[in-house]
Short mmCIF file of C-alpha atoms and ligand atoms in Angstrom, two decimals:
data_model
loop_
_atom_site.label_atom_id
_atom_site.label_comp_id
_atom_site.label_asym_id
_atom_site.label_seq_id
_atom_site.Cartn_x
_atom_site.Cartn_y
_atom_site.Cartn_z
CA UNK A 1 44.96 -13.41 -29.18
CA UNK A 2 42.86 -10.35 -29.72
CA UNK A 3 43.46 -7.50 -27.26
CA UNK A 4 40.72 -6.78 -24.95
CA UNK A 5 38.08 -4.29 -26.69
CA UNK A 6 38.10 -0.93 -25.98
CA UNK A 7 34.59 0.04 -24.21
CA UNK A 8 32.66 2.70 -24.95
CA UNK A 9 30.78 3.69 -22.08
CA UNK A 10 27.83 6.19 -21.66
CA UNK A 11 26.76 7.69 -18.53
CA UNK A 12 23.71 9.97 -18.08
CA UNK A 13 22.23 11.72 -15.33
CA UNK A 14 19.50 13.78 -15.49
CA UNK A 15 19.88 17.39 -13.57
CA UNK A 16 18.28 18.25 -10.64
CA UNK A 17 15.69 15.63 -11.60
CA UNK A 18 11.87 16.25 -9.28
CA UNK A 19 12.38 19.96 -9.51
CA UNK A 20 13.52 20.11 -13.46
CA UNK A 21 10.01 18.38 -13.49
CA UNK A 22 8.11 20.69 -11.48
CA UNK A 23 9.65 23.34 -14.03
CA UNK A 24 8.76 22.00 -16.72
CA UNK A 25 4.75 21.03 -15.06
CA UNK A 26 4.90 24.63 -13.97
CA UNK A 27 6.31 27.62 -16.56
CA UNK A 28 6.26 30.15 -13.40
CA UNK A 29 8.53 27.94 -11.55
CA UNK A 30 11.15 28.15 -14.50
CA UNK A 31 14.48 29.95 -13.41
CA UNK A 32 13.45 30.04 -9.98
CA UNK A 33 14.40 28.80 -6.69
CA UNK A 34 12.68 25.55 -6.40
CA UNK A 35 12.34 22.99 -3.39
CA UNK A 36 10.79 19.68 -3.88
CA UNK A 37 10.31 18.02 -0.65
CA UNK A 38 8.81 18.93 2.37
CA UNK A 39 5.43 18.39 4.41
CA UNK A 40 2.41 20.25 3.83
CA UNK A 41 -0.80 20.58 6.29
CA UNK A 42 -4.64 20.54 4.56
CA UNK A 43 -4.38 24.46 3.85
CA UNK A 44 -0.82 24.29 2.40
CA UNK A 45 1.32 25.16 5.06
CA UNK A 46 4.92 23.52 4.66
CA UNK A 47 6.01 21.88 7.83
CA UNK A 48 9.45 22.52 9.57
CA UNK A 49 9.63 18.69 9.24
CA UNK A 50 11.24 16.88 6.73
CA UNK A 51 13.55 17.24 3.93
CA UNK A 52 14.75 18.52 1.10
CA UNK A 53 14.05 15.09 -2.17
CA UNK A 54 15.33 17.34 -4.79
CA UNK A 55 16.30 21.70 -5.44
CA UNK A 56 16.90 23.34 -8.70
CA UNK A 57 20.48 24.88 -9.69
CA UNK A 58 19.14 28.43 -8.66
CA UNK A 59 17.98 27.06 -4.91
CA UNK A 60 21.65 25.26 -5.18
CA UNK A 61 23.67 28.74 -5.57
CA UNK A 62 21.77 29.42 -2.41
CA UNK A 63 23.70 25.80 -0.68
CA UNK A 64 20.44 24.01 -0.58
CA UNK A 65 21.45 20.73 -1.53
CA UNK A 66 19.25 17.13 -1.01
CA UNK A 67 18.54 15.76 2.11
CA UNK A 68 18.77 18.83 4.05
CA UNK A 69 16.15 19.66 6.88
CA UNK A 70 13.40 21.71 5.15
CA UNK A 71 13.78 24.72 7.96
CA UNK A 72 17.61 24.98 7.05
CA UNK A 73 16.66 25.48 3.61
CA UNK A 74 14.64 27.61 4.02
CA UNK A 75 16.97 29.81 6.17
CA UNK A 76 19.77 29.25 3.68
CA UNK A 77 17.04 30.43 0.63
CA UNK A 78 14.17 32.22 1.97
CA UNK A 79 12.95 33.24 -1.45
CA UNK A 80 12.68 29.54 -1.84
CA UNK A 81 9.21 28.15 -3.39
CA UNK A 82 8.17 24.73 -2.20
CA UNK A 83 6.51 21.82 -3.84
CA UNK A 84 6.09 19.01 -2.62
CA UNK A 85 7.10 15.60 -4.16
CA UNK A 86 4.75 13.54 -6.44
CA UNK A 87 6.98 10.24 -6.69
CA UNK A 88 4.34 8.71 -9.64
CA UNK A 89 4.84 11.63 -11.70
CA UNK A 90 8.65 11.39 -11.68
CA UNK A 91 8.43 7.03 -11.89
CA UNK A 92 7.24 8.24 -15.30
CA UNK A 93 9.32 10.14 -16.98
CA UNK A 94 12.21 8.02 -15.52
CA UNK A 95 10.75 5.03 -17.32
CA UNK A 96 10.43 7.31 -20.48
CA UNK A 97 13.76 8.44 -20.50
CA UNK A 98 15.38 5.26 -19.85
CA UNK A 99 12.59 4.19 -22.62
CA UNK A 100 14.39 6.59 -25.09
CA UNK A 101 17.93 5.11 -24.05
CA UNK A 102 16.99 1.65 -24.90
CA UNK A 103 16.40 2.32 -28.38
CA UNK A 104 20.43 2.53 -28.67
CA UNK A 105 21.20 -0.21 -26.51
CA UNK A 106 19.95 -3.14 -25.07
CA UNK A 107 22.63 -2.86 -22.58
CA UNK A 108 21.71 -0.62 -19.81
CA UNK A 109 21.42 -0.54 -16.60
CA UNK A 110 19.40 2.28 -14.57
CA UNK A 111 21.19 3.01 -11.21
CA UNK A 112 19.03 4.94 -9.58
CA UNK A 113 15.34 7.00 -11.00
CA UNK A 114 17.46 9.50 -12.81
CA UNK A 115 20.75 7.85 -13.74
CA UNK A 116 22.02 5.27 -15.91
CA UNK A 117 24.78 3.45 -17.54
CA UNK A 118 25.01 2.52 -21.42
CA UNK A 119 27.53 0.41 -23.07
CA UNK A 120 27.07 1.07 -26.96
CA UNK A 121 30.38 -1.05 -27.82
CA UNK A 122 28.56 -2.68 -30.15
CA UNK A 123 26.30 -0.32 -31.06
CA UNK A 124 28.76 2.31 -32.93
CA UNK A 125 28.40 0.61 -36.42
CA UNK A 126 24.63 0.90 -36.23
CA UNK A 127 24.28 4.67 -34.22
CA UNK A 128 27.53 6.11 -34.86
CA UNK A 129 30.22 6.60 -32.13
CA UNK A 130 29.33 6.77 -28.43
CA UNK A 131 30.07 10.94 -28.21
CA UNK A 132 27.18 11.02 -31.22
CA UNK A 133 24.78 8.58 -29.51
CA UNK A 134 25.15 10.02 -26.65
CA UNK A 135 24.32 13.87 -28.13
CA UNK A 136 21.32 12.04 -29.91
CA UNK A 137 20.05 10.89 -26.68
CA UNK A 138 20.57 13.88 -24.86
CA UNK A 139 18.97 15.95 -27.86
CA UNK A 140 15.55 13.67 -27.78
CA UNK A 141 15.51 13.85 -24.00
CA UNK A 142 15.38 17.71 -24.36
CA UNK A 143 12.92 17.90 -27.22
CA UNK A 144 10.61 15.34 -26.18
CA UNK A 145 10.88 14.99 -22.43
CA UNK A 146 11.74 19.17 -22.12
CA UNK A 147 14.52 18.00 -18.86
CA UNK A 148 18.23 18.66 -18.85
CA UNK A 149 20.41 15.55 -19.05
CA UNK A 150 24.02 15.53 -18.55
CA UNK A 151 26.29 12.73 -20.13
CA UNK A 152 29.97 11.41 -19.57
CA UNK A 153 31.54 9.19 -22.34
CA UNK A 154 34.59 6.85 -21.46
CA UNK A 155 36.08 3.77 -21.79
CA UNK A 156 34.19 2.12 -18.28
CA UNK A 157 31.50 2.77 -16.16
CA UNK A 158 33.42 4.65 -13.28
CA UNK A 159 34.94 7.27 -15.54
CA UNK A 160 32.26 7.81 -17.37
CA UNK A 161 30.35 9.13 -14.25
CA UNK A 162 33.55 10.97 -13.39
CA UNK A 163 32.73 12.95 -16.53
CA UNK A 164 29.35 13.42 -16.34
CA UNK A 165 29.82 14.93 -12.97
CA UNK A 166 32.63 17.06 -14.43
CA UNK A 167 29.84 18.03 -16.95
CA UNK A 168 27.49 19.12 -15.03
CA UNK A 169 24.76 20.84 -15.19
CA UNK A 170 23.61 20.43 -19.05
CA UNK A 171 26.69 18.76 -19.22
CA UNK A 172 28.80 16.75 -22.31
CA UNK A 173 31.79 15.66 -21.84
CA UNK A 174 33.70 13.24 -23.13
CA UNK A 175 37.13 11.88 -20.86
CA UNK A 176 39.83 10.00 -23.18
CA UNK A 177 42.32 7.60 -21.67
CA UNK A 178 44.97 9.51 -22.32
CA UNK A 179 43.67 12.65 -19.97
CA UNK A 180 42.72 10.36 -17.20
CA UNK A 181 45.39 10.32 -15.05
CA UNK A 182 46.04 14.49 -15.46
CA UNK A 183 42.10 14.37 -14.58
CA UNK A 184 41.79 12.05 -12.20
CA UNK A 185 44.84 13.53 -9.96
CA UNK A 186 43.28 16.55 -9.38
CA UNK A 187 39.87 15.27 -7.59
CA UNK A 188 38.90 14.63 -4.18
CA UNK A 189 39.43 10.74 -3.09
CA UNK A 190 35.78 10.85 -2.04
CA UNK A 191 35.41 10.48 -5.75
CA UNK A 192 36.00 6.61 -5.88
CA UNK A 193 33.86 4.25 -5.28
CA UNK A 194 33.81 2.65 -1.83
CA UNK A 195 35.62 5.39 -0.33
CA UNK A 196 32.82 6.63 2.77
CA UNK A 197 33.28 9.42 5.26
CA UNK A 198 35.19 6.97 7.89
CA UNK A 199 37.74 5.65 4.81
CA UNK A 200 38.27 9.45 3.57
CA UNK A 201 38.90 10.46 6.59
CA UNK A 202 41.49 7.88 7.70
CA UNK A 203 43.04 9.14 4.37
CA UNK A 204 43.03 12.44 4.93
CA UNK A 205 44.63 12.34 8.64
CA UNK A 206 47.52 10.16 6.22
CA UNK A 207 48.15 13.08 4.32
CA UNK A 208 45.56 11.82 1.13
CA UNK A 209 43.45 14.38 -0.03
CA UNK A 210 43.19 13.88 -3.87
CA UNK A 211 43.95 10.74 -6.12
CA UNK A 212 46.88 11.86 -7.59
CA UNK A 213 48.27 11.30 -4.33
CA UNK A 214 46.46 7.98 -3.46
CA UNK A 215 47.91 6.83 -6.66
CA UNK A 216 51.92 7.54 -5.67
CA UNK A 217 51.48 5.97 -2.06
CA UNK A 218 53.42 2.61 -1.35
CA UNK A 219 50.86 -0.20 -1.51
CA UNK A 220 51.69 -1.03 2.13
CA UNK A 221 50.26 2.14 3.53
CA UNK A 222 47.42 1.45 1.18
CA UNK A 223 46.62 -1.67 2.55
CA UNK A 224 46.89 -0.99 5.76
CA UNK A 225 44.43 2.40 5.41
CA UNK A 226 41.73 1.12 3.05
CA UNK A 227 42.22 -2.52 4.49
CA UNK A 228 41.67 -5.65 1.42
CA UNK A 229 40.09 -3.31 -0.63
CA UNK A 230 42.81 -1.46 -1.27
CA UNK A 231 44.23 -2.92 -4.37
CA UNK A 232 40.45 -2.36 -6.21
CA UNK A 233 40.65 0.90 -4.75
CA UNK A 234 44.22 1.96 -6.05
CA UNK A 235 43.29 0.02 -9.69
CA UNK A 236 40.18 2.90 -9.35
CA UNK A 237 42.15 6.14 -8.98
CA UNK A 238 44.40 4.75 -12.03
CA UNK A 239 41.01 4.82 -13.86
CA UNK A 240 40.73 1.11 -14.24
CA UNK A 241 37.21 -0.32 -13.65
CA UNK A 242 35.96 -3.49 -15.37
CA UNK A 243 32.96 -3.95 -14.01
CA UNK A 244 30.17 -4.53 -16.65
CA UNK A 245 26.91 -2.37 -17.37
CA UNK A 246 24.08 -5.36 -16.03
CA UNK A 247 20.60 -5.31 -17.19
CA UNK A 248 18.23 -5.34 -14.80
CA UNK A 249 16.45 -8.62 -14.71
CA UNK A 250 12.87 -8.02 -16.07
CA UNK A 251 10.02 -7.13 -14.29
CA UNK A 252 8.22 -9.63 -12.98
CA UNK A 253 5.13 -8.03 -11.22
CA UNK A 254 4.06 -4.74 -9.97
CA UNK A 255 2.44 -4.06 -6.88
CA UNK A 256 2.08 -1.82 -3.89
CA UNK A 257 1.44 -2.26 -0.02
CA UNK A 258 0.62 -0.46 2.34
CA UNK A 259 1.48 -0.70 6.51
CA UNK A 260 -1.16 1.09 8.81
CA UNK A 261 0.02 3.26 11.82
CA UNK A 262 -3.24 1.53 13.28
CA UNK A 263 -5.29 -1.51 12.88
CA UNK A 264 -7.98 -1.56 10.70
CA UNK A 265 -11.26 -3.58 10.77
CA UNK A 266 -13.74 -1.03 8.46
CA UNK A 267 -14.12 -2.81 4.88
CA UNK A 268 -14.95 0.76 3.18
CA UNK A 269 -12.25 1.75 4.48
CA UNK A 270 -10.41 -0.73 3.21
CA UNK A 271 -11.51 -1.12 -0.26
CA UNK A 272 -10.60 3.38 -0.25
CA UNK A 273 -6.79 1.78 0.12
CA UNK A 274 -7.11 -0.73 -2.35
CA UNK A 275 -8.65 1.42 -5.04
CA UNK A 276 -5.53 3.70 -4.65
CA UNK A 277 -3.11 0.73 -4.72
CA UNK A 278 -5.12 -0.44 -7.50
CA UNK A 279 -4.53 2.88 -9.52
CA UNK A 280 -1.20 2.94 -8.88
CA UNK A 281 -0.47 -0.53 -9.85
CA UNK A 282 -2.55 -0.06 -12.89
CA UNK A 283 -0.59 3.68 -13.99
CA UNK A 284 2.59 1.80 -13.04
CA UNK A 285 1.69 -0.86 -15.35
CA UNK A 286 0.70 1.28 -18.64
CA UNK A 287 3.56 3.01 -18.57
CA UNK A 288 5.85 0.33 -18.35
CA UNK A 289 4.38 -1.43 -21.69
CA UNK A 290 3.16 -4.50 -19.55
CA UNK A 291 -0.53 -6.13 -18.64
CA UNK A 292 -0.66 -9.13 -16.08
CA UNK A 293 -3.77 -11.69 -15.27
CA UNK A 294 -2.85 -12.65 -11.71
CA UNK A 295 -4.30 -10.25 -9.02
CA UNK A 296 -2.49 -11.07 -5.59
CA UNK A 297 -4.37 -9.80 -2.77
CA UNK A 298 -2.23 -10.04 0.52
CA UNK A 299 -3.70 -9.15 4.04
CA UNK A 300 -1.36 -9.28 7.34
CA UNK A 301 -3.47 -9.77 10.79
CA UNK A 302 -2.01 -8.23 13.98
CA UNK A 303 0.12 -9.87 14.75
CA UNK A 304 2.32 -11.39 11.84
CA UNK A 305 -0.55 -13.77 10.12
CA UNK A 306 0.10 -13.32 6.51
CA UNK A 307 -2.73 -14.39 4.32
CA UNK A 308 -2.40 -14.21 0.41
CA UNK A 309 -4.92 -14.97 -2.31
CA UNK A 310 -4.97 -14.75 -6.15
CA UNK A 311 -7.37 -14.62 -8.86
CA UNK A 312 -6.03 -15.29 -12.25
CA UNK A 313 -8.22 -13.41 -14.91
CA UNK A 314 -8.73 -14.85 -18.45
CA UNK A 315 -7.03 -12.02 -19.88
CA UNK A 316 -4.13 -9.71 -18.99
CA UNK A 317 -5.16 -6.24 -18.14
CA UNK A 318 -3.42 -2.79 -17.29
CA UNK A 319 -7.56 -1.40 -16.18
CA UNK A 320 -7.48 0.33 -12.65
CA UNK A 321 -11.09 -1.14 -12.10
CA UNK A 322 -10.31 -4.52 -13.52
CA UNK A 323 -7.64 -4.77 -10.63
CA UNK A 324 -9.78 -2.93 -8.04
CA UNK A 325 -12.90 -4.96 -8.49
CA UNK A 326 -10.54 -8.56 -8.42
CA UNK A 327 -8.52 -6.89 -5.29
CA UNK A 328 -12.14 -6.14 -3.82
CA UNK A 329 -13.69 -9.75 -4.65
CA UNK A 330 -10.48 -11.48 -3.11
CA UNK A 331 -10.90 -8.72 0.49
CA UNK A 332 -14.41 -9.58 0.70
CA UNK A 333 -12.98 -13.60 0.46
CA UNK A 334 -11.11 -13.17 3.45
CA UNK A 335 -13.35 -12.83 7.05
CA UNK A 336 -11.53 -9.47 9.26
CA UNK A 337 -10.57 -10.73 12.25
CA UNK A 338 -9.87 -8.94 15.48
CA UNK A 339 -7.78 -6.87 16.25
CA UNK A 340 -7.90 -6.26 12.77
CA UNK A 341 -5.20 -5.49 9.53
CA UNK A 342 -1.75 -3.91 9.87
CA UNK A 343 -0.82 -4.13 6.17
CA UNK A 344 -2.54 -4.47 2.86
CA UNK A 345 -1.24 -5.04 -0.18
CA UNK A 346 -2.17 -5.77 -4.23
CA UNK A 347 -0.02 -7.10 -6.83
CA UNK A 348 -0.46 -7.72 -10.42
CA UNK A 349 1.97 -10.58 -12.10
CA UNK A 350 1.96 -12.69 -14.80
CA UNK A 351 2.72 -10.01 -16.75
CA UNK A 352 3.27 -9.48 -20.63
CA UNK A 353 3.87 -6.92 -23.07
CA UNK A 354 0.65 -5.31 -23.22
CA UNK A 355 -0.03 -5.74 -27.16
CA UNK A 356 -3.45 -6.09 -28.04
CA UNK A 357 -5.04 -5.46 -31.22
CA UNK A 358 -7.54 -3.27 -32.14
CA UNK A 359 -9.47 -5.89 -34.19
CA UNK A 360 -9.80 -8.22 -31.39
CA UNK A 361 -12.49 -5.53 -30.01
CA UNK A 362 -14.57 -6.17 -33.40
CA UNK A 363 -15.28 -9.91 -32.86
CA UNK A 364 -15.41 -9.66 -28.99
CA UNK A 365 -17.73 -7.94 -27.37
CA UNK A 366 -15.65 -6.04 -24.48
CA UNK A 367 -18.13 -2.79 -24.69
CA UNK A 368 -17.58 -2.54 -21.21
CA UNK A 369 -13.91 -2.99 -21.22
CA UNK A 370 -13.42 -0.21 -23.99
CA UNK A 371 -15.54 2.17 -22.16
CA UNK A 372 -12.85 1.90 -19.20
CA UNK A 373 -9.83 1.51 -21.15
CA UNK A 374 -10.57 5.42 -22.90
CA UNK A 375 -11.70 6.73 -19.62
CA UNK A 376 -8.36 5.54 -18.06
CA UNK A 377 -6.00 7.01 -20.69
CA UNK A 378 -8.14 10.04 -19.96
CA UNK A 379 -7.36 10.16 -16.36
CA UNK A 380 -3.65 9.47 -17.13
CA UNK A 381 -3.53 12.70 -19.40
CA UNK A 382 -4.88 14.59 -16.51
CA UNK A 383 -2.57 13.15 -13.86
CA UNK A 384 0.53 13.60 -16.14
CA UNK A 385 -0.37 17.42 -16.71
CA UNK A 386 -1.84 18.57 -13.27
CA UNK A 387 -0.46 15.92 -10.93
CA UNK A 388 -2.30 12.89 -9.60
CA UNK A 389 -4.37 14.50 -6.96
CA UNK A 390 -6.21 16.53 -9.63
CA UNK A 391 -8.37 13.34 -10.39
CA UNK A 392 -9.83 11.15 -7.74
CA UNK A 393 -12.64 8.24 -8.05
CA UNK A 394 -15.72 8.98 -6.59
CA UNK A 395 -15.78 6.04 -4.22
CA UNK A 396 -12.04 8.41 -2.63
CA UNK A 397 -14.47 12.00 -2.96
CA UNK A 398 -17.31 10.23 -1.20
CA UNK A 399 -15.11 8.84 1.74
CA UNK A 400 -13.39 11.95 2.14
CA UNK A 401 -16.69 13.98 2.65
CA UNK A 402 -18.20 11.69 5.14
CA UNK A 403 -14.64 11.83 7.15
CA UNK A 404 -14.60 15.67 6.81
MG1 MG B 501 20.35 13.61 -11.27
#
């Protein structure tokens, strides 16, 4: 029998992800001390509250790092500037860069907004070997996305993130087999996977500090520190991991709720949240290459009645309005009860690739439906340069006035 393939295994992480992106939206933030995270009052006052989502490499030398409170980052880096986060904006470019992976592999599979795992075993013959595909990705993410991406090559998934963090920031590095152990020895055993704070420190009070020495222990001390999964554990800090890169499944609809602090029983009110689900769903949609013809309109009374109701459209559509006004038509279905509606929600399914040719416009007449599909890739181009406040429907201007 054949002997088991060697994998080749990409990993890439993207640096200091929401605040490489505020650089980038922002040329006076570049080489600067930049916070994403935080909360800001109406006159753009940042809040002791909070956290820190994401800080560049310069607010890093300072030991900001994420998750910190926002006032201890700002002690630890008081020339700090602060941004906050704009979570559509980065959904984005995630989707584009893991867009820009695909084209080398169908096998991928994103692990968090920023990170992701390729296997290109059987990709080499077509792209070249994994250390080239993996500088061609990295050299497209730079020229057409303008972000830093570091990338770890090896022979399975857990090394190759052992190299990419080894890489990092900018980072390429490549980890052969035959330096993993002299690698591997050297690093804390927080480094393997399903090691926590409670498991590395039960190690550490045993005398473990790095995996070199994890490696040499008897497997009875092992097993009686890291419990049954020891033996997965140990087969880790050898550097053998065969768990497989697993597409995500595909997406079957997109939508977005919402849970009030209060109950609601004012319709304008209302329809102001479900034109802002509606334009996320819709920008969500877009960007992902899809359009769907069920609108799913769900409403949940106080206390715990769930009511849900679809309309399925003749055609697929991707149109903010097209999902607003069938949202809108389904709310004004449904009679408000007291004492009124905790959550509201809108999702868009039956979705398909969103393909639809030009000609079809010719010998239909969808005036209407042109008109709003060039006025929506209009407002996309704004949101994507200025950020997704900079554009609001009237119906959200008009609101906001009358509240004011
Ligand atoms: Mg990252």
């Amino acid at each position: 029998m054949d002997k088991i393939r060697k994998r080749s295994i990409i990993h890439l992480d993207l640096d200091a992800f929401f605040a490489s992106v505020e650089q980038r939206a922002n040329p006076k933030y570049a080489g600067k001390p930049l916070i994403v995270g935080g909360i800001f009052n109406k006159n753009g006052e940042l809040s002791r509250r909070g956290v820190v989502c994401s800080a560049s490499y310069e607010a890093r030398k300072c030991g900001v790092h994420s998750a910190m409170p926002i006032w201890e980052a700002r002690q630890k880096c008081p020339k700090a500037i602060f941004t906050p986060a704009r979570m559509d904006l980065y959904r984005t470019v995630s989707q584009q860069f893991f867009h820009i992976c695909s084209s080398y592999t169908p096998f991928l599979e994103p692990v968090s907004i920023d990170e992701v795992f390729l296997d290109v075993t059987s990709c080499t013959a077509l792209f070249g070997t994994a250390e080239e595909i993996a500088l061609k990705i990295k050299t497209k993410v730079k020229e057409e996305l303008h972000l830093p991406v570091s990338a770890g090559i090896a022979s399975n998934k857990f090394l190759a993130k052992i190299a990419t963090n080894l890489g990092k920031p900018d980072g390429f590095f490549v980890l052969p087999d035959e330096r993993v152990a002299e690698i591997l020895a050297d690093l804390p055993v927080a480094k393997l996977w399903g090691i926590g704070d409670k498991t590395e420190q039960k190690l550490n009070r045993a005398g473990i500090f790095k995996i070199g020495q994890l490696v040499s222990m008897p497997d009875m001390i092992l097993q009686s520190i890291l419990g049954e999964n020891g033996p997965k554990i140990k087969l880790l800090a050898q550097g053998i991991d065969d768990s497989q890169v697993v597409c995500p499944e595909e997406v079957k609809s997109i939508s977005r709720e919402t849970t009030f602090s209060e109950n609601i029983t004012d319709l304008e009110q209302l329809y102001k949240v479900l034109l802002i689900q509606s334009q996320k769903i819709g920008y969500t949609t877009r960007k992902q290459g899809y359009a769907g013809k069920t609108v799913t309109l769900k409403v949940r009374f106080a206390p715990f009645i769930t009511v849900q109701k679809s309309i399925t459209l003749p055609r697929a559509t991707n149109l903010d309005n097209t999902i607003y006004q069938t949202a809108k038509e389904l709310m004004n279905s449904i009679s408000i009860r007291q004492p009124g509606i905790r959550l509201l929600g809108v999702k868009l399914s039956s979705l398909q690739q969103d393909i639809q040719p030009r000609q079809l416009s010719l010998i239909d007449n969808r005036d209407g439906e042109e008109k709003w599909k060039k006025l929506t890739s209009s407002v996309d181009k704004i949101q994507e340069k200025y950020g997704s406040s900079a554009i609001k429907r009237a119906a959200l201007l008009r609101k906001e006035k009358k509240t004011e």
